[in-house]
Amino acid sequence: GGHIKRRTGASADGAGFVLPDVYFLHRCVKMHKKRPSSDGDSGSVKRACKEIAVDVPELAKSTVRIQDRKRVQEILQSIHNGGPSKLQVIADFDMTLTKFAHNGKRCPTCHNIMENSTVISEECKKQLQGLLDKYYPIEIDPKRTIEEKTPEMVKWWNEAHDLLISQKIQKDKLVLTVRESDARLRDGYRVFFDELKKQSIPLLIFSAGIGDVLEEVIRQAGVFHPNVKVFSNYMDFDESGILQAFKGQLIHTYNKREGALLNSDHFQELKNKRNIILLGDSMGDLTMADGVHSMENILKIGYLNDKVEEREAQYMNAYDIVLEKDETMDVVNGILKYITAKN
């Protein structure tokens, strides 16, 4: 989806020509392989492009949109220079680490996993679907400000949680509920989680979903490693294992900044991890790193999953790298490979 940004170069006879970015990147890789780059009139552009493409070949994927390539190159270079010991990854979960769609069918969020399960009555499912139909268009509406959306999100989450509580969900049903669901982590997830573990890079998953469900998804996938920490909405079960409430402060799509600042103890423990890769899929995810102490570099990667054309400009202005309808971790894994490569 979306248009391909075009770049003007100079042809042999001096006339201008226009190439799509993606093609330009592929050409750069090829040129680099064939011969060393010469410093012609568009040499610096070619060189910056060549470096991005050669260091991280995955950035040549057709799903990738980058507004300011030079800036991305500089951030990548700085994070690479710092190496894995200075890096932490902060990621949203639903539709960021999990797929938005698989074979044309929408994949469930943590809340959807509960909603689609046998632990919820048909009447409750209808009511939850009604909330989705009412509030989701507000959540992704590019014309409304975050300030306008926030009270609506609070209402949505609280109403949904009240409905879930009314169902007297049993804790011991969670494992089966997740196992029977269509939850899917993005293609390449194992490389992502295992590489972070291998390099001792902390992964903070910051989710407006349901923490118990989220943890079960990554546990069943075999990637809930010790370097993974989750901030989310956790269920509170009574002594007989029945859901009675949700714990702590509500985390919704647009208040992650408060959550980040509330959990500043966590960031204090990681005070030497001053380089951040942030992964999100909404404007609300951009503030997830606001609790980080003395940040040096941050690379923001945004998955644009839905309503691509309407939201492309907004995402390109906010995120350093935008991945449009990309159901994989390829680009993130390519970047990690580059950062953790020995200098």
mmCIF file of N, CA and C in Angstrom, residues 2 25 39 90 92 98 105 113 129-130 163 209-210 248 262 266 279 305:
data_model
loop_
_atom_site.group_PDB
_atom_site.id
_atom_site.type_symbol
_atom_site.label_atom_id
_atom_site.label_comp_id
_atom_site.label_asym_id
_atom_site.label_seq_id
_atom_site.Cartn_x
_atom_site.Cartn_y
_atom_site.Cartn_z
ATOM 1 N N GLY A 2 0.226 2.374 -0.258
ATOM 2 C CA GLY A 2 0.985 3.626 -0.175
ATOM 3 C C GLY A 2 1.861 3.838 -1.384
ATOM 4 N N LEU A 25 17.846 1.294 -3.673
ATOM 5 C CA LEU A 25 18.600 0.496 -2.708
ATOM 6 C C LEU A 25 19.174 -0.758 -3.351
ATOM 7 N N ASP A 39 33.145 9.025 -6.262
ATOM 8 C CA ASP A 39 32.499 10.216 -5.736
ATOM 9 C C ASP A 39 32.053 11.142 -6.860
ATOM 10 N N ILE A 90 12.631 -1.971 23.458
ATOM 11 C CA ILE A 90 11.341 -1.716 24.094
ATOM 12 C C ILE A 90 10.274 -1.904 23.025
ATOM 13 N N ASP A 92 6.063 -2.830 21.890
ATOM 14 C CA ASP A 92 4.645 -3.113 22.074
ATOM 15 C C ASP A 92 4.457 -4.605 21.765
ATOM 16 N N THR A 98 3.247 -9.531 17.552
ATOM 17 C CA THR A 98 2.323 -10.504 16.951
ATOM 18 C C THR A 98 1.870 -10.006 15.588
ATOM 19 N N LYS A 105 -6.550 -13.243 7.127
ATOM 20 C CA LYS A 105 -7.474 -13.234 8.266
ATOM 21 C C LYS A 105 -6.827 -12.494 9.435
ATOM 22 N N ILE A 113 -8.067 -12.859 22.265
ATOM 23 C CA ILE A 113 -7.864 -14.272 22.608
ATOM 24 C C ILE A 113 -8.880 -14.685 23.665
ATOM 25 N N GLN A 129 -17.729 -7.164 21.086
ATOM 26 C CA GLN A 129 -17.641 -6.793 19.674
ATOM 27 C C GLN A 129 -18.237 -5.403 19.459
ATOM 28 N N GLY A 130 -19.316 -5.112 20.173
ATOM 29 C CA GLY A 130 -19.933 -3.779 20.102
ATOM 30 C C GLY A 130 -18.957 -2.690 20.533
ATOM 31 N N LEU A 163 -16.595 -6.402 31.622
ATOM 32 C CA LEU A 163 -17.285 -7.542 30.991
ATOM 33 C C LEU A 163 -16.521 -8.843 31.247
ATOM 34 N N GLY A 209 -2.384 -4.757 26.408
ATOM 35 C CA GLY A 209 -3.176 -5.989 26.391
ATOM 36 C C GLY A 209 -3.328 -6.566 27.794
ATOM 37 N N ILE A 210 -3.399 -7.899 27.860
ATOM 38 C CA ILE A 210 -3.559 -8.584 29.146
ATOM 39 C C ILE A 210 -2.279 -9.365 29.410
ATOM 40 N N GLY A 248 -3.435 -2.831 39.536
ATOM 41 C CA GLY A 248 -2.621 -1.645 39.237
ATOM 42 C C GLY A 248 -3.273 -0.645 38.304
ATOM 43 N N LEU A 262 6.177 5.579 35.661
ATOM 44 C CA LEU A 262 5.858 4.856 36.899
ATOM 45 C C LEU A 262 6.856 3.728 37.151
ATOM 46 N N HIS A 266 12.703 0.209 37.005
ATOM 47 C CA HIS A 266 13.174 -0.767 36.007
ATOM 48 C C HIS A 266 14.248 -0.130 35.127
ATOM 49 N N LEU A 279 9.929 -0.565 19.175
ATOM 50 C CA LEU A 279 9.059 -1.193 18.169
ATOM 51 C C LEU A 279 7.607 -0.957 18.560
ATOM 52 N N ASN A 305 -0.040 -1.333 9.966
ATOM 53 C CA ASN A 305 -0.747 -2.555 9.595
ATOM 54 C C ASN A 305 -2.060 -2.318 8.872
#
